[in-house]
Coordinates of C-alpha atoms and ligand atoms in Angstrom, one line a residue:
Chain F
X33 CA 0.0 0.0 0.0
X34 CA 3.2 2.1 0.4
X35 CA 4.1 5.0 -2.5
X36 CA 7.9 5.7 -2.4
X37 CA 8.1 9.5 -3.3
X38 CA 10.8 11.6 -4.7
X39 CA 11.1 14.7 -3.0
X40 CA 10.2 17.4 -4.8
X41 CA 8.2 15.7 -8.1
X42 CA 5.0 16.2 -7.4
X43 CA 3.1 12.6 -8.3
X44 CA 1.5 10.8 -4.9
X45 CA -1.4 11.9 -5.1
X46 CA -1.9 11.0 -8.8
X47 CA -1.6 7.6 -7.6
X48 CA -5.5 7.9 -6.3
X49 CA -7.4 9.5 -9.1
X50 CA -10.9 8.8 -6.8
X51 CA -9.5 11.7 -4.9
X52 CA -8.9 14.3 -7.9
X53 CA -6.6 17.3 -7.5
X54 CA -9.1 20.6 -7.5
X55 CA -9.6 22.5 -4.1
X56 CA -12.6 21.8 -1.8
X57 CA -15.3 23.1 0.3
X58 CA -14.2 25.2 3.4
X59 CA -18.4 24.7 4.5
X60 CA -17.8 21.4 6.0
X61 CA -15.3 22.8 8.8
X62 CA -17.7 25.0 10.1
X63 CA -21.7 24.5 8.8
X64 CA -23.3 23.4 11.8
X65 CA -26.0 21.6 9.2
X66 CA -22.6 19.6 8.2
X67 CA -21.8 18.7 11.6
X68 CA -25.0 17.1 12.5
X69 CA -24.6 14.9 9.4
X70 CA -21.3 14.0 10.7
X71 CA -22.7 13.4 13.8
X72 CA -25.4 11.0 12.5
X73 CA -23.6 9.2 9.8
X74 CA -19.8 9.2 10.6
X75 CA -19.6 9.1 14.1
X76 CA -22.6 6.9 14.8
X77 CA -21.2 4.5 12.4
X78 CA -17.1 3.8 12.3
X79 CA -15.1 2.1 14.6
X80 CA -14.0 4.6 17.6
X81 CA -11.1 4.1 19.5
X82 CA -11.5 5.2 22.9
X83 CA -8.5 3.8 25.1
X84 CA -6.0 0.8 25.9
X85 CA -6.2 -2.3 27.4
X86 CA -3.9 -1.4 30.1
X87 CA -6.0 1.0 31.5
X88 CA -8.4 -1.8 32.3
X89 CA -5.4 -4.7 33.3
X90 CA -7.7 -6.1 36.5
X91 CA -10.9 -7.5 36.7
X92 CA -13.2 -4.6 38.4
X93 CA -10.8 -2.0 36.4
X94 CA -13.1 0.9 34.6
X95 CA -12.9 3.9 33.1
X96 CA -15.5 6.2 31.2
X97 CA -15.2 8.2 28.2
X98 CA -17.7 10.8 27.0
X99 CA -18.6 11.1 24.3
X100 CA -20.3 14.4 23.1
X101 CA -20.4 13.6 19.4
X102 CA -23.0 11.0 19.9
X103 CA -24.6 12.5 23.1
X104 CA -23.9 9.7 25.2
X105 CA -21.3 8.3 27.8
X106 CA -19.5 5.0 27.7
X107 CA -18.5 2.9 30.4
X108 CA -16.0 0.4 29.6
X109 CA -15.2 -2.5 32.0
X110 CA -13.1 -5.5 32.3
X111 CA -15.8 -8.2 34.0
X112 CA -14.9 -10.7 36.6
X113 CA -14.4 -13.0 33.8
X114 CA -12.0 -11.0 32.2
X115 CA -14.0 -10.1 29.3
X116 CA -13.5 -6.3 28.5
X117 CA -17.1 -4.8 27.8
X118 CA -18.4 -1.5 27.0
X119 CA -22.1 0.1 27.9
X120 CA -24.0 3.4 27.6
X121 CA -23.1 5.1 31.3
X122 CA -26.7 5.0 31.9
X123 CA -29.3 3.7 34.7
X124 CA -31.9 1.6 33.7
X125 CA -34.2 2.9 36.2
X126 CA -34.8 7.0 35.3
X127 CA -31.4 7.4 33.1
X128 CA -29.3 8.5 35.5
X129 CA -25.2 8.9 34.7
X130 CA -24.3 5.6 36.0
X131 CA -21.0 6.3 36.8
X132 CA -19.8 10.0 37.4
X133 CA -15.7 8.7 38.6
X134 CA -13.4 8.3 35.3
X135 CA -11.7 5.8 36.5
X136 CA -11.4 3.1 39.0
X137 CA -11.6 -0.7 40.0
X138 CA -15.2 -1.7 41.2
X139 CA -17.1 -5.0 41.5
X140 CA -20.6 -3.7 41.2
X141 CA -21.9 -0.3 40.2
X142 CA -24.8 1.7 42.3
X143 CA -26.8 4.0 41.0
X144 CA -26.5 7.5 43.0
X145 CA -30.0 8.6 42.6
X146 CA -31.8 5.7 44.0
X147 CA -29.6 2.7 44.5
X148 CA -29.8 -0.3 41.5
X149 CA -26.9 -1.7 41.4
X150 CA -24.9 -3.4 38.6
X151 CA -22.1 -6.2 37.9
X152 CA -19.1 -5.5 35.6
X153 CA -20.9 -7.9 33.2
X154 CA -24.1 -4.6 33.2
X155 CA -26.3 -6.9 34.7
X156 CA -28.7 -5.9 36.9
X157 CA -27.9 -7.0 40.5
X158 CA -30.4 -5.6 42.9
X159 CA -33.0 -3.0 42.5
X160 CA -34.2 -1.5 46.1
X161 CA -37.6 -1.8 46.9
X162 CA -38.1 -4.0 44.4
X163 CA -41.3 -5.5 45.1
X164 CA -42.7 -2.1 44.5
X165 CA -42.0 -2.1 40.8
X166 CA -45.1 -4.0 38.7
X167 CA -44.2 -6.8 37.0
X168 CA -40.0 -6.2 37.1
X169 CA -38.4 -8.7 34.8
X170 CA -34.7 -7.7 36.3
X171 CA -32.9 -10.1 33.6
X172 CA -34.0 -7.3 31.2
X173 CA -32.8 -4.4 32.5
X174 CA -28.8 -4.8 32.5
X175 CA -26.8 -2.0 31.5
X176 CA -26.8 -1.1 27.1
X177 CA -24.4 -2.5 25.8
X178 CA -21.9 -1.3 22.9
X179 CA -20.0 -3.0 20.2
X180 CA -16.5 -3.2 21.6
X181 CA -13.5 -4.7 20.3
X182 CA -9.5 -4.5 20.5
X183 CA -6.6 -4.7 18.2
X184 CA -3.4 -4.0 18.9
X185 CA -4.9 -4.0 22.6
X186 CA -6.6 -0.3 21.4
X187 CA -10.2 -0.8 22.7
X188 CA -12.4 0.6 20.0
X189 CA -16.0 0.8 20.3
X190 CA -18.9 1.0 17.6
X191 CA -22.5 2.4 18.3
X192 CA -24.4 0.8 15.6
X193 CA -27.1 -1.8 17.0
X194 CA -25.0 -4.6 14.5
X195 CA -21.8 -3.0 13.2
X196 CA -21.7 -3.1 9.6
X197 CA -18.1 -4.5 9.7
X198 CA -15.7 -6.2 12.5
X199 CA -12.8 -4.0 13.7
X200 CA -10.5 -6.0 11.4
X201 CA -12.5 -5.8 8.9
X202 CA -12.7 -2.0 9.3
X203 CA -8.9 -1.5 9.9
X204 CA -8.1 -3.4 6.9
X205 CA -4.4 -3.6 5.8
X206 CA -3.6 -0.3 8.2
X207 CA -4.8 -2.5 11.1
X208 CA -2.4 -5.1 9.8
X209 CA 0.5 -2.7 9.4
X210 CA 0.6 -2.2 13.2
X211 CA 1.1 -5.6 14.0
X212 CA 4.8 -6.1 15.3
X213 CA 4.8 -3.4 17.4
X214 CA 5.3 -3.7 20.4
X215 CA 2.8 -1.2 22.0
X216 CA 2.2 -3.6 25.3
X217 CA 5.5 -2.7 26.6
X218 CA 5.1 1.2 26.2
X219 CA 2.4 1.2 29.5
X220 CA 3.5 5.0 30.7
X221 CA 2.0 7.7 29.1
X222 CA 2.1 11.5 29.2
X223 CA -0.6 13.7 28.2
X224 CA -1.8 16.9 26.9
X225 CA -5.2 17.5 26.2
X226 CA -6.9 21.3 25.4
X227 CA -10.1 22.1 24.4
X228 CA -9.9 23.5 21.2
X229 CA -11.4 26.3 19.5
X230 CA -11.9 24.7 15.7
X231 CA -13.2 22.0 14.0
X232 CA -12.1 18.2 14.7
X233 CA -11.3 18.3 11.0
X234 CA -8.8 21.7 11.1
X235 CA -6.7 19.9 13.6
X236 CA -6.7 16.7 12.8
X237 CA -5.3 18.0 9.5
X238 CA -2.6 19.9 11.3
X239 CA -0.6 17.1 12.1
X240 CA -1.4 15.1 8.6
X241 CA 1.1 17.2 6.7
X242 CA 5.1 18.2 7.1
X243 CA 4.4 21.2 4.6
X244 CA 3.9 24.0 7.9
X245 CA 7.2 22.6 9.6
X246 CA 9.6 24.9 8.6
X247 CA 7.3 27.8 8.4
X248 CA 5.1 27.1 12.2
X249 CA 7.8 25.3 13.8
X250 CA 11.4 27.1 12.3
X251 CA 12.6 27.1 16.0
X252 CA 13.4 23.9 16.1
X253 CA 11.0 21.7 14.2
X254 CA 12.9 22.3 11.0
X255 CA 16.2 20.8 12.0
X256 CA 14.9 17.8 13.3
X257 CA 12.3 16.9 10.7
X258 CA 14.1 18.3 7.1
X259 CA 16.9 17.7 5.5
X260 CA 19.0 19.3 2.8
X261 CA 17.7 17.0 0.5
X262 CA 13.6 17.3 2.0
X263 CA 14.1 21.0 3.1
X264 CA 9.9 21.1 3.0
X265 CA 9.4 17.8 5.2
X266 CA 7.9 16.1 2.7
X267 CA 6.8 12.7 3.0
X268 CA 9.6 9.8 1.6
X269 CA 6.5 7.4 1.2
X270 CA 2.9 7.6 2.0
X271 CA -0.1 5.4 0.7
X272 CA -4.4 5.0 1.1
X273 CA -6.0 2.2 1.9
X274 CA -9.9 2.1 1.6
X275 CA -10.7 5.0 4.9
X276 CA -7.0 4.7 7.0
X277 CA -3.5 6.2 5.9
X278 CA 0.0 6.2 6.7
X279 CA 3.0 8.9 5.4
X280 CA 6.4 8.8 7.0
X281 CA 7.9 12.1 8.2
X282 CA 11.5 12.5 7.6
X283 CA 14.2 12.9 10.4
X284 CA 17.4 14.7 10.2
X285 CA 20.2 12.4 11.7
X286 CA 22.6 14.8 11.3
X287 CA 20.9 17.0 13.8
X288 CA 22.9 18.5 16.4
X289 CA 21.3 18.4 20.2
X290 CA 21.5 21.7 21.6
X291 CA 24.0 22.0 24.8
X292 CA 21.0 20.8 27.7
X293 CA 19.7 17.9 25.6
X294 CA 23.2 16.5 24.4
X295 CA 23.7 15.9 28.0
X296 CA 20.3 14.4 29.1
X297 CA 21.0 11.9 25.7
X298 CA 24.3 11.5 26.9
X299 CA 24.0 10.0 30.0
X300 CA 20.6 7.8 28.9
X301 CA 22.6 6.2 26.6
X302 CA 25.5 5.5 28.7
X303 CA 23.0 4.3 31.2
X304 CA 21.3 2.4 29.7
X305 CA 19.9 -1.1 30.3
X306 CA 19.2 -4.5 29.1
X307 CA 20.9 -3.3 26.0
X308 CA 21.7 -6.4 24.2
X309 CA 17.6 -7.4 23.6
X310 CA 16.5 -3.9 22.6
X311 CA 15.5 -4.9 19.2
X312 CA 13.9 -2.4 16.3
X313 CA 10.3 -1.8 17.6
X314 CA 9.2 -1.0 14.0
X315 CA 7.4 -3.9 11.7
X316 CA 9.3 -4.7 8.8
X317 CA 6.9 -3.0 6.5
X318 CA 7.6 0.6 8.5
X319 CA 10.6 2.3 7.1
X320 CA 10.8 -0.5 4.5
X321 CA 14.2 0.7 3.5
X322 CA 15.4 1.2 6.4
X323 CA 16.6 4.8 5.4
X324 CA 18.9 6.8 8.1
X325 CA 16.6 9.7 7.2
X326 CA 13.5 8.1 9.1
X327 CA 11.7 9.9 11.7
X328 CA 8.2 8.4 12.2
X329 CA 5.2 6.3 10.1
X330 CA 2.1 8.1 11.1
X331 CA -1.2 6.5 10.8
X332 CA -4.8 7.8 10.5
X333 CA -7.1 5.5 11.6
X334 CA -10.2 6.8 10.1
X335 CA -12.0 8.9 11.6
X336 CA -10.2 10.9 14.3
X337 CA -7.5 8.9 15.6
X338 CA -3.4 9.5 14.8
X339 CA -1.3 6.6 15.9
X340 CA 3.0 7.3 15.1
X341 CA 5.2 4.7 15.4
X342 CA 8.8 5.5 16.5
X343 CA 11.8 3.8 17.3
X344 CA 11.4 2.6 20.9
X345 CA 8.2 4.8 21.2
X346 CA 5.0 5.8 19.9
X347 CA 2.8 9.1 20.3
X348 CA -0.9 9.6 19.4
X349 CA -3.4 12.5 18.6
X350 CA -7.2 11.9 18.8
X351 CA -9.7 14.6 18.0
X352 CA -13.2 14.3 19.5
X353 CA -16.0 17.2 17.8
X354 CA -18.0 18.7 20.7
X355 CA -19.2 21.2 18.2
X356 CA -18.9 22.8 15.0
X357 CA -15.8 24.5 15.8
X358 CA -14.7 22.9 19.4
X359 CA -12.5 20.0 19.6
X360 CA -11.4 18.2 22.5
X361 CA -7.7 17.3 21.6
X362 CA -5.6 14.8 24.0
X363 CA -2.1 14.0 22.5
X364 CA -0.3 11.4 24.0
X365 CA 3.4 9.9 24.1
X366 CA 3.7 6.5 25.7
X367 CA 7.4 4.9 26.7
X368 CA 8.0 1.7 28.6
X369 CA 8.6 2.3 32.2
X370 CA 12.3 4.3 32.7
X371 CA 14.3 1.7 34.6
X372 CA 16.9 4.4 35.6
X373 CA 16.4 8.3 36.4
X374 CA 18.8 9.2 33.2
X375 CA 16.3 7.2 31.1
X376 CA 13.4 8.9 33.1
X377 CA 15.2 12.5 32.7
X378 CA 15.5 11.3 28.4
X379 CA 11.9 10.8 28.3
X380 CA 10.7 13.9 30.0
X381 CA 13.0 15.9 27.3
X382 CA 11.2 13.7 24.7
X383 CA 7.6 14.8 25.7
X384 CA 8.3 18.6 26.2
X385 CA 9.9 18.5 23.0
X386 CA 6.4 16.9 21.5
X387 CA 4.5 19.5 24.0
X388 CA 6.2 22.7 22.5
X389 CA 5.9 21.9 18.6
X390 CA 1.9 21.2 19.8
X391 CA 1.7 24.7 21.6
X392 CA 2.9 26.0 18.3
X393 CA 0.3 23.9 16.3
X394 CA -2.9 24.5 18.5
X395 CA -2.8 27.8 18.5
X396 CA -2.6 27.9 14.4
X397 CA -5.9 25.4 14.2
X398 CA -7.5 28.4 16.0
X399 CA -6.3 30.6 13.8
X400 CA -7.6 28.7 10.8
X401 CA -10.5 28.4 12.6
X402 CA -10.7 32.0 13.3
X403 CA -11.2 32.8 9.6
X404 CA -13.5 30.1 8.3
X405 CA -16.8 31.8 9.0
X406 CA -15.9 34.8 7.4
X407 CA -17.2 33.0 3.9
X408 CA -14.1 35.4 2.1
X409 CA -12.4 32.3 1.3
X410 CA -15.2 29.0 0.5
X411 CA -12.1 26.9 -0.9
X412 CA -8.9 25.2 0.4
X413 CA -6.2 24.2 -2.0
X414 CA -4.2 21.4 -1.6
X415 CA -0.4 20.5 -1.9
X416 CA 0.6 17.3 -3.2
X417 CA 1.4 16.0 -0.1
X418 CA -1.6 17.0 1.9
X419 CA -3.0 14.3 0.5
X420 CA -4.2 12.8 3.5
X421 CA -6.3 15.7 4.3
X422 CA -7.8 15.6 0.8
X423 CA -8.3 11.9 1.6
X424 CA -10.3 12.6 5.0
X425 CA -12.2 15.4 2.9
X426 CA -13.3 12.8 0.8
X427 CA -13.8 9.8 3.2
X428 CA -16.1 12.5 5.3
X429 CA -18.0 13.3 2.5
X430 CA -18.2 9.5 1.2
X431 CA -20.2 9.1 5.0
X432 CA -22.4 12.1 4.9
X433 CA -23.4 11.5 1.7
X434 CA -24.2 7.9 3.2
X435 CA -22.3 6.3 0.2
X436 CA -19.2 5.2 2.5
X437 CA -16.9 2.3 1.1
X438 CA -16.2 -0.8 3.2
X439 CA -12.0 -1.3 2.9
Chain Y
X1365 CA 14.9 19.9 58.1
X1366 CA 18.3 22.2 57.8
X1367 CA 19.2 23.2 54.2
X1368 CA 21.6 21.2 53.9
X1369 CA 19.6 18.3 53.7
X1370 CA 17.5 19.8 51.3
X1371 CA 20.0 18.3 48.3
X1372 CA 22.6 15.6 49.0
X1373 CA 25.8 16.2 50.3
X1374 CA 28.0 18.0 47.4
X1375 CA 25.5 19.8 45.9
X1376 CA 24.9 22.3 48.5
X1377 CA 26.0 24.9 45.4
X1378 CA 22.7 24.5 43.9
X1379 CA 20.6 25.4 47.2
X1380 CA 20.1 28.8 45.5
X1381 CA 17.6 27.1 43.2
X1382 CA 15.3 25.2 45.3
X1383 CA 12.9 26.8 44.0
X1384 CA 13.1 24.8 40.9
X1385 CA 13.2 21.5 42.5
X1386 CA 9.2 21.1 41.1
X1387 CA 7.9 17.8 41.7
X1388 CA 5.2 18.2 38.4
X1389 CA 5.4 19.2 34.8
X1390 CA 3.0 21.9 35.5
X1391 CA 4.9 23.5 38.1
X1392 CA 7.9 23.2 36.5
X1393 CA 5.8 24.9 33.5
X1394 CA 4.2 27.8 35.4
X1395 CA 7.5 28.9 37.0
X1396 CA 9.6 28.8 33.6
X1397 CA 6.2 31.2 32.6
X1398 CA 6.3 33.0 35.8
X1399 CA 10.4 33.8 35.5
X1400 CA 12.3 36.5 33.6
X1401 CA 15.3 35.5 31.0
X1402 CA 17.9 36.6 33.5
X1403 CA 16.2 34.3 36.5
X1404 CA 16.2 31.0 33.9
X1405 CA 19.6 31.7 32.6
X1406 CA 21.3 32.0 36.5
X1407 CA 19.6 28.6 36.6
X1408 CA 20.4 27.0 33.6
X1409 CA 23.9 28.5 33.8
X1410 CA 24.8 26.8 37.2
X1411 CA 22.7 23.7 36.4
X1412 CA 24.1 22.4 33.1
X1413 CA 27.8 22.2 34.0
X1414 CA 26.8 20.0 37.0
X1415 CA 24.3 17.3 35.3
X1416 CA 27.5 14.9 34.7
X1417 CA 27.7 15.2 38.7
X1418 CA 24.1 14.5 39.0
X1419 CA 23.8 11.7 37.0
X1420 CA 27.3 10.1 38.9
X1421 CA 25.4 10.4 41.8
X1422 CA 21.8 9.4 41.0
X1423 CA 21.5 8.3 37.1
X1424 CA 21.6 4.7 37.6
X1425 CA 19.0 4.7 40.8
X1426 CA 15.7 3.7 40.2
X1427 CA 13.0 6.4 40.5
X1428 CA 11.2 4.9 43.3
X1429 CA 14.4 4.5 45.4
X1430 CA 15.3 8.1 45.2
X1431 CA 15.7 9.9 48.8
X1432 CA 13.3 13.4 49.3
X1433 CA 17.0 14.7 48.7
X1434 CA 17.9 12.8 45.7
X1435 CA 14.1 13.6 44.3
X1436 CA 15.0 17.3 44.8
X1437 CA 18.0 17.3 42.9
X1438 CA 16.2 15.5 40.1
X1439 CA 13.5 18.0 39.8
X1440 CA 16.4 20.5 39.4
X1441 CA 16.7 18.2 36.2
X1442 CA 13.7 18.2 35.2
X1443 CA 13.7 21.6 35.0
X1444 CA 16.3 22.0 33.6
X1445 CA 14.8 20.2 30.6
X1446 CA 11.8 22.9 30.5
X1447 CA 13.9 26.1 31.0
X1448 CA 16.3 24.9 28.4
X1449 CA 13.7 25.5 25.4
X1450 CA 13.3 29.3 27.1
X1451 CA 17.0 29.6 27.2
X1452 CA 18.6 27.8 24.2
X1453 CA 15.8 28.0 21.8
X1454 CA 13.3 31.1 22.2
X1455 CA 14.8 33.5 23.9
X1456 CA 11.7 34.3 26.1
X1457 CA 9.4 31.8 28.9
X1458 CA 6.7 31.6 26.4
X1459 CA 6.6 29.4 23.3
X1460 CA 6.3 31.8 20.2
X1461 CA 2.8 31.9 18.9
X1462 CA 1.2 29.5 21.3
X1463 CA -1.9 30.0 23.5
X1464 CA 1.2 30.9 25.7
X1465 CA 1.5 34.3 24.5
X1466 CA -2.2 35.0 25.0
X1467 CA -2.2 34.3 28.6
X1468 CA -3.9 30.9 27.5
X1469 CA -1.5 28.7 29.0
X1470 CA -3.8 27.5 31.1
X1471 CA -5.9 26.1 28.3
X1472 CA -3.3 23.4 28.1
X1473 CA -3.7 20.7 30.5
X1474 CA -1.1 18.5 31.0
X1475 CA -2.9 15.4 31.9
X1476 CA -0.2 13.0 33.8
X1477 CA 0.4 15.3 36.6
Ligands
LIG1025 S1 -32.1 6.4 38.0 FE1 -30.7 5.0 38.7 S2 -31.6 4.0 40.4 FE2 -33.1 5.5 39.7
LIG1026 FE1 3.2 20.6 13.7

């Protein structure tokens, strides 16, 4: 699925004429008619990945995610059987929020407003009173479930009565390009997360093209992501398959770390353990040439999740709508646990590096954002290698349009 | 608690910038924010030339076996980390044309704290 590039020939995105080369429509990043088609059609309908299986390792482990796009609240739960299940974080009784903690370990869950009480499996344990009720079949009033299923241990959920697709089936031959990597072992992550004033759209495309990275980020973004030879970051390979894609983002490995960092690299390296078994954490199929110029193979899992694979880590962006032009954004970085405080001092240099380039590019989504409604512009055009936000353009409008293609 | 227990033994130099021994990112965040130039280039200019003593002394250690002492001196790290993008790369606290500048920072959340 992979499209070498050469840098500077324009080409990659001739390689999928279904996505043509003319501008588009600036209405779907702001029309609030748009967003409710989204709502309805996209986000009611694809595969959502909403955590990891770490977060629920024990039996009685929970956590809820809400989820404003489709006006509900999920509750996701590893039983006593060790099953991992998700429901709709809501009381059979009068609808009550179930659950109101976002995280925790619990054997059974009680209702705040007037006590019924469920197991991890959402069955219905106890209702008080219950002799009151008429004619209370309690086998029937369990928690709602939702579609849930894992891959790569990513817990994704789906909120169609009977999914239209598995999650495999869904992922396709992106799903099948993360296996082989080993994200089990990367179990600590650091987060950032910031409401954001623009569409899930404007900054989900902000980090699905190297084009603004020697213009937003010239500090210091350009001299680790170009090159002399890829002075514009653009991307060695990239390639579409059916909703997902991946592009790799260049890496300068003649970068020189500036006086604090050399140190902090320095003494991680020289500290380092279990050296002799830390093999390549990247698949054979990521960096398939194993070029020296390599930074990171980022993914778009279709609709709103980024996944980047890197050498001995990986980092992820996820984009949830709350409205027409608010996104909650969370970006993550996740490392295996630092054995040593040199490792643990390498890592924390690692995320603020992450969390300074992401000050840089929040602020610009609002600014696109900013402009949108203004109706001056109606168009966006399109570099050759923003083709991934030409692809999501199209994808969207594949699902509102309600003709969406299974992979 | 005298200070000079506040770092190990040997580093009593450094007791001038206890005030940078931070135990969370956002601390450490808000004070880079809350400093001027000068204040974060005293800091970083007695702090870099002694991370090779640092790391002699604690590098190796595991995180949880760290002494309140020890843990001190590696916030002074830490920090060291966040001032050093103030210092080395911008030339002011705030990241240029971030929410930072508006007086947004706050808008940020850094989750794992
Ligand atoms: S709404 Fe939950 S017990 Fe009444
Ligand atoms: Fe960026």
């Amino acid at each position: 699925m992979i499209i070498d590039t050469t840098i500077g020939k324009r080409g990659l995105t001739d390689h999928y004429p279904e996505l043509g080369t003319g501008p588009v429509s600036t209405e779907p990043f702001y029309s609030e008619a748009h967003y409710e088609l989204e709502k309805q059609r996209l986000f009611r309908r694809t595969w959502l990945s909403i955590g990891r299986v770490e977060q629920v390792a024990e039996p009685g482990d929970y956590f809820v995610f809400d989820l404003a796009v489709a006006d509900t609240s999920i509750l996701v739960v590893r039983g006593e059987d060790n099953q991992i299940r998700g429901f709709h974080n809501m009381c059979s009784h009068r609808g009550n929020k179930l659950v109101w903690e976002e995280k925790g370990r619990s054997m059974a869950f009680p209702c705040r407003l007037h006590g019924w009480t469920y197991l991890t499996d959402g069955s219905l344990r106890s209702a008080p009173d219950e002799n009151m009720f008429y004619d209370l079949d309690k086998t029937r009033c369990g928690l709602t479930p939702v579609n849930l299923e894992v891959h790569e241990g990513f817990i994704f959920i789906n909120l169609q009565p009977e999914p239209d697709e598995t999650l495999s089936e869904y992922l396709g031959e992106v799903g099948r390009r993360m296996h082989g990597f080993p994200f089990g072992k990367a179990t600590v992550r650091y987060a950032y997360r910031a409401e954001l004033r623009c569409n899930w759209k404007v900054s989900l495309d902000a980090f699905c093209e190297g084009y603004h990275v020697m213009f937003l980020h010239k500090k210091w973004g350009r001299d680790t992501f170009t090159t002399p030879g890829n002075p514009l970051c653009q991307f060695p390979y990239a390639g579409i398959s059916g909703r997902h894609a991946v592009a790799a983002v260049t890496g300068n490995p003649d970068y020189k770390p500036r006086p604090a960092e050399a140190k902090i690299y320095e003494w991680a390296t020289k500290l380092q353990q279990n050296n002799e078994n830390n093999g390549s954490w990247l698949p054979p199929g990521v960096n398939p040439h194993d070029s020296p110029e390599f930074s990171f193979e980022l993914m778009h899992l279709f609709p709103n999740y980024l996944v980047h694979l890197v050498e001995g880590t990986y980092f992820t962006h996820q984009f949830w709508p709350l409205s027409p032009d608010r996104t909650l954004w969370e970006g993550c970085t996740y490392y295996e646990p630092a054995d040593n405080a040199a490792e643990r001092f390498r890592q924390e240099h690692l995320h603020l590096l992450r969390r300074e380039s992401w000050l840089e590019d929040t602020r610009a989504m609002e600014s696109v954002q900013a402009m949108l409604k203004s109706g001056a512009k109606d168009e966006f055009i399109f570099h050759d290698h923003e083709m991934l936000l030409r692809h999501t353009y199209k994808t969207v409008m594949d699902y509102v349009k309600d003709n969406a293609v299974t992979s | 608690m005298n200070e000079q227990t506040l770092l190990p033994p040997g580093f009593e130099d450094l007791n001038l910038y206890l005030d940078w021994a931070l135990a969370t990112e956002s601390a450490r965040s808000r004070k880079r924010l809350g400093s001027s130039m000068e204040e974060m280039q005293k800091f970083y200019d007695a702090m870099l030339p002694r991370v090779d003593d640092v790391m002699e002394h604690l590098g190796a250690s595991a995180l949880e076996a760290m002494q309140p002492a020890q843990q001190n001196l590696f916030n002074l790290c830490l920090s060291l980390s966040e001032v050093s993008f103030a210092v080395e790369v911008y030339g002011q606290p705030e990241v240029p044309n971030s929410m930072q500048e508006l007086g947004e920072a706050e808008r940020f959340v850094i989750v794992h704290d």
